[in-house]
GROMACS .gro file of C-alpha atoms in nm:
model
  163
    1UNK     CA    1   0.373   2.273   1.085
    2UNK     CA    2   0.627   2.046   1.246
    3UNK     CA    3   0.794   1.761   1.124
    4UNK     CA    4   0.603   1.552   1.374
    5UNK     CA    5   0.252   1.670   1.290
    6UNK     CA    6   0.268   1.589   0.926
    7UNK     CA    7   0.398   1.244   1.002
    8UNK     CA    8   0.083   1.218   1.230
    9UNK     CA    9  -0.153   1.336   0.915
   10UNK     CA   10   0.048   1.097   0.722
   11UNK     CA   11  -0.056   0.850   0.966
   12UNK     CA   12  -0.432   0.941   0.990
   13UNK     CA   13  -0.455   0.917   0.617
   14UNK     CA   14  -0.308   0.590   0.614
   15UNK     CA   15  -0.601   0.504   0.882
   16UNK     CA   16  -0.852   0.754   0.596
   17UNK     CA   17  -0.752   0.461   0.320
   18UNK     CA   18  -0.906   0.145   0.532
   19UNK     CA   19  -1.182   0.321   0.561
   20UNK     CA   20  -1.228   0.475   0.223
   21UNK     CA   21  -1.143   0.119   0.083
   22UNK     CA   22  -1.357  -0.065   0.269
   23UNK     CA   23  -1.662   0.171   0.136
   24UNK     CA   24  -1.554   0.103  -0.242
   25UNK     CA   25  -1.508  -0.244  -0.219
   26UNK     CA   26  -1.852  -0.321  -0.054
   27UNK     CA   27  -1.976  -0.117  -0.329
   28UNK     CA   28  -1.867  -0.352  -0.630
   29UNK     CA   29  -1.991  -0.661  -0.676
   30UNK     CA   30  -1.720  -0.952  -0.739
   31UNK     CA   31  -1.843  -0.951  -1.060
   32UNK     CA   32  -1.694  -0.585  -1.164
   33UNK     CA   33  -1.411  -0.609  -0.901
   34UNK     CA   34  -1.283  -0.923  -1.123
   35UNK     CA   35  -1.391  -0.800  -1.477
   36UNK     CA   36  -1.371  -0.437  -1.486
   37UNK     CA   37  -0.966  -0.330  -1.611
   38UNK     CA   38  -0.776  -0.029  -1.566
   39UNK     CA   39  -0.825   0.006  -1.973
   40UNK     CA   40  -0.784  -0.245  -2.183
   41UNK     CA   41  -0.531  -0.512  -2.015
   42UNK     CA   42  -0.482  -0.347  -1.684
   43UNK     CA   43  -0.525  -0.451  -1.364
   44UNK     CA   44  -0.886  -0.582  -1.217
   45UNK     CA   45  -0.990  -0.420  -0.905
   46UNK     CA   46  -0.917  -0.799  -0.765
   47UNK     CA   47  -0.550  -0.759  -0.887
   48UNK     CA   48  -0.480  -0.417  -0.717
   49UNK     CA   49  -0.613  -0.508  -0.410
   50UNK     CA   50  -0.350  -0.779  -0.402
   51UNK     CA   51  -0.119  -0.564  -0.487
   52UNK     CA   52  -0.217  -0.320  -0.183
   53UNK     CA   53  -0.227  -0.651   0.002
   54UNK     CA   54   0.129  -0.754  -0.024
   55UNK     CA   55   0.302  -0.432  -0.102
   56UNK     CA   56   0.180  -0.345   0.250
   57UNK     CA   57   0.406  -0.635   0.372
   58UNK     CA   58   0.704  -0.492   0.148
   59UNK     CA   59   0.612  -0.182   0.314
   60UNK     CA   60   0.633  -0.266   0.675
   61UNK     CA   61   0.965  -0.466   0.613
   62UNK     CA   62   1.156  -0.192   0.481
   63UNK     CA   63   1.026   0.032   0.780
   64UNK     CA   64   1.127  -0.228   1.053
   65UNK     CA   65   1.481  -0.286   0.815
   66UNK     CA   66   1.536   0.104   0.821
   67UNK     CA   67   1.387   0.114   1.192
   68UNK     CA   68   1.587  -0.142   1.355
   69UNK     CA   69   1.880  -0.126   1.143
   70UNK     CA   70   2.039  -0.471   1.086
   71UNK     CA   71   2.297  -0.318   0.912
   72UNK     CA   72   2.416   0.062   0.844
   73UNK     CA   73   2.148   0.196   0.565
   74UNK     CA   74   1.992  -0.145   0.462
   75UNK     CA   75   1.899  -0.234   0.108
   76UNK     CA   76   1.507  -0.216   0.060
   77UNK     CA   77   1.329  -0.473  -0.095
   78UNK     CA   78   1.101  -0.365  -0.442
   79UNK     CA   79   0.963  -0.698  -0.583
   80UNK     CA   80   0.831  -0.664  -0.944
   81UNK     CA   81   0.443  -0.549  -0.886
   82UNK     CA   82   0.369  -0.792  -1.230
   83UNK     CA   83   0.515  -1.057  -1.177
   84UNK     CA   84   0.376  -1.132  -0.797
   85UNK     CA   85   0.066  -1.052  -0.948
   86UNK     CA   86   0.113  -1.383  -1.137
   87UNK     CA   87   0.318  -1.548  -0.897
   88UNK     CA   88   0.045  -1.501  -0.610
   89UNK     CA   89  -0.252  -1.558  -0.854
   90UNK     CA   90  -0.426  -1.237  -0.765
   91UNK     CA   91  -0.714  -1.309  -1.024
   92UNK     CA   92  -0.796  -1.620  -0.795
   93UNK     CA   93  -0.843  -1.497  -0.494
   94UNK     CA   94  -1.191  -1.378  -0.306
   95UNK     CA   95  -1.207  -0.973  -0.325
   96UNK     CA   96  -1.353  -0.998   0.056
   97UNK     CA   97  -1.112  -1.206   0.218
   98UNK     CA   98  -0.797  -0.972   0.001
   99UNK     CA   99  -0.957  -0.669   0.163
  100UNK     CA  100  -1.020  -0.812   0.488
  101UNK     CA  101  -0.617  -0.946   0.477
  102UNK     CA  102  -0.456  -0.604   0.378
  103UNK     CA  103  -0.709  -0.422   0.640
  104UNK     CA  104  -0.537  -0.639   0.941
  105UNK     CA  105  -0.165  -0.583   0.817
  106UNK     CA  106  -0.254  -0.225   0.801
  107UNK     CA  107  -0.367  -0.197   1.159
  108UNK     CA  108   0.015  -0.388   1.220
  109UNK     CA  109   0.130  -0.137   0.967
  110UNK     CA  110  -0.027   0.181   1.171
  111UNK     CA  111   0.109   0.068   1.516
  112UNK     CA  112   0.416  -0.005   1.437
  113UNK     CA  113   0.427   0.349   1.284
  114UNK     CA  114   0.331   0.469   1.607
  115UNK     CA  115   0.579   0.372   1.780
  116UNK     CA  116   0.855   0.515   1.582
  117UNK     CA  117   1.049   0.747   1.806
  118UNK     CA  118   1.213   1.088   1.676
  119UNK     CA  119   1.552   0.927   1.598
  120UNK     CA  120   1.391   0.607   1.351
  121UNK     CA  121   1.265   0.865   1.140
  122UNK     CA  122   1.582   0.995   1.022
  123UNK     CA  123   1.724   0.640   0.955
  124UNK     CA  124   1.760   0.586   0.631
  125UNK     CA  125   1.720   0.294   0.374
  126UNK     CA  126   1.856   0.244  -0.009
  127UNK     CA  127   1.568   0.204  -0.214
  128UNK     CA  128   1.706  -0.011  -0.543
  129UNK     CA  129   1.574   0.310  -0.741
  130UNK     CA  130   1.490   0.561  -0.495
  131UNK     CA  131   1.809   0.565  -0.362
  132UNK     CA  132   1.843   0.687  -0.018
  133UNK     CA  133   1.536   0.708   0.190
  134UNK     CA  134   1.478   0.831   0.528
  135UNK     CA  135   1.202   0.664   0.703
  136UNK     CA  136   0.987   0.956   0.710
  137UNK     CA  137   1.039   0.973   0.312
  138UNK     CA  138   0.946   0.613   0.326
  139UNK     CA  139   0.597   0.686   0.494
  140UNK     CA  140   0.503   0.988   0.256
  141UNK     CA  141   0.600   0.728  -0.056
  142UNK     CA  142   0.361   0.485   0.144
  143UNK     CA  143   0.087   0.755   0.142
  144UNK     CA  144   0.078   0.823  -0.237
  145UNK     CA  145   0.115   0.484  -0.328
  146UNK     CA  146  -0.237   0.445  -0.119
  147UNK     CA  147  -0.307   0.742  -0.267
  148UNK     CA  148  -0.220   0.612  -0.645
  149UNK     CA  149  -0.415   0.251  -0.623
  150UNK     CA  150  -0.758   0.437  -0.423
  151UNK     CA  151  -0.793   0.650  -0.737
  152UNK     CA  152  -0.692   0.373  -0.960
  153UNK     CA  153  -0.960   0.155  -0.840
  154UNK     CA  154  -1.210   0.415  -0.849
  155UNK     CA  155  -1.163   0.539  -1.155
  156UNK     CA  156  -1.180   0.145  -1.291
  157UNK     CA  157  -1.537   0.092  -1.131
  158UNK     CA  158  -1.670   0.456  -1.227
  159UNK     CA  159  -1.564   0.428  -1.618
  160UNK     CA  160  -1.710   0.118  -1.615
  161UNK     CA  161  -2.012   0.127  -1.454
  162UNK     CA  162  -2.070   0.463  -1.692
  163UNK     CA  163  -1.949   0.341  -2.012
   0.00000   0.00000   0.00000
């Protein structure tokens, strides 16, 4: 398989989580999406899908910062997950409207993606922990950290709703 055709699966998974997303969240009422924990202090369903929510904004700016290039291999921003969970009052916020607002950055997210051309994906980015990351390492982190929070907030609603 080419380079190019994962990238593209990459891609069509990224479209995969909206939709897979959008079916768990209708499924839980706002009751369990702001009660049920991921164990005993974790995160509410509420909280990750702020997370998901602005991370997808951290996201997209180190793509278009390794994309465009502002400077030779730019420094990637990697706010503390915790403490903009506080900061941006995740608890407080409506689980629809959350959903609804990380479902329209990813659509910006996915097109801008798109239009990557063969050269972008071989720019690269320092990651404050990662180190150096190519853009096309930056999209497969993107994937499995979709990949991490979609089981996380399954696995919060299903142990809860069977405990």
């Amino acid at each position: 398989m080419s380079t190019a055709t994962g990238r593209g699966f990459q891609i069509d998974q990224l479209q995969k989580t909206s939709q897979v997303l959008n079916t768990v969240v209708k499924g839980a009422s706002t009751q369990e999406a702001t009660t049920f924990r991921d164990g005993g202090t974790g995160w509410t369903v509420l909280q990750v899908l702020g997370h998901l929510r602005d991370y997808e904004g951290v996201f997209m700016e180190r793509f278009t910062l390794t994309n465009d290039q502002p400077t030779p291999e730019p420094a990637l921003p990697n706010p503390n997950p915790d403490e903009w969970a506080a900061e941006h009052r995740y608890s407080e916020q409506d689980v629809r409207a959350t959903y609804d607002d990380w479902a329209k950055r990813r659509e910006a997210t996915i097109a801008y993606l798109k239009g990557v051309d063969e050269a972008g994906w071989q720019r690269v980015g320092i990651h404050p922990k990662r180190g150096r990351l190519m853009l096309e390492e930056q999209l497969s982190l993107f994937a499995w950290h979709d990949i991490n929070h979609l089981e996380q907030i399954t696995r919060i609603l299903v142990e809860k709703k069977t405990s």
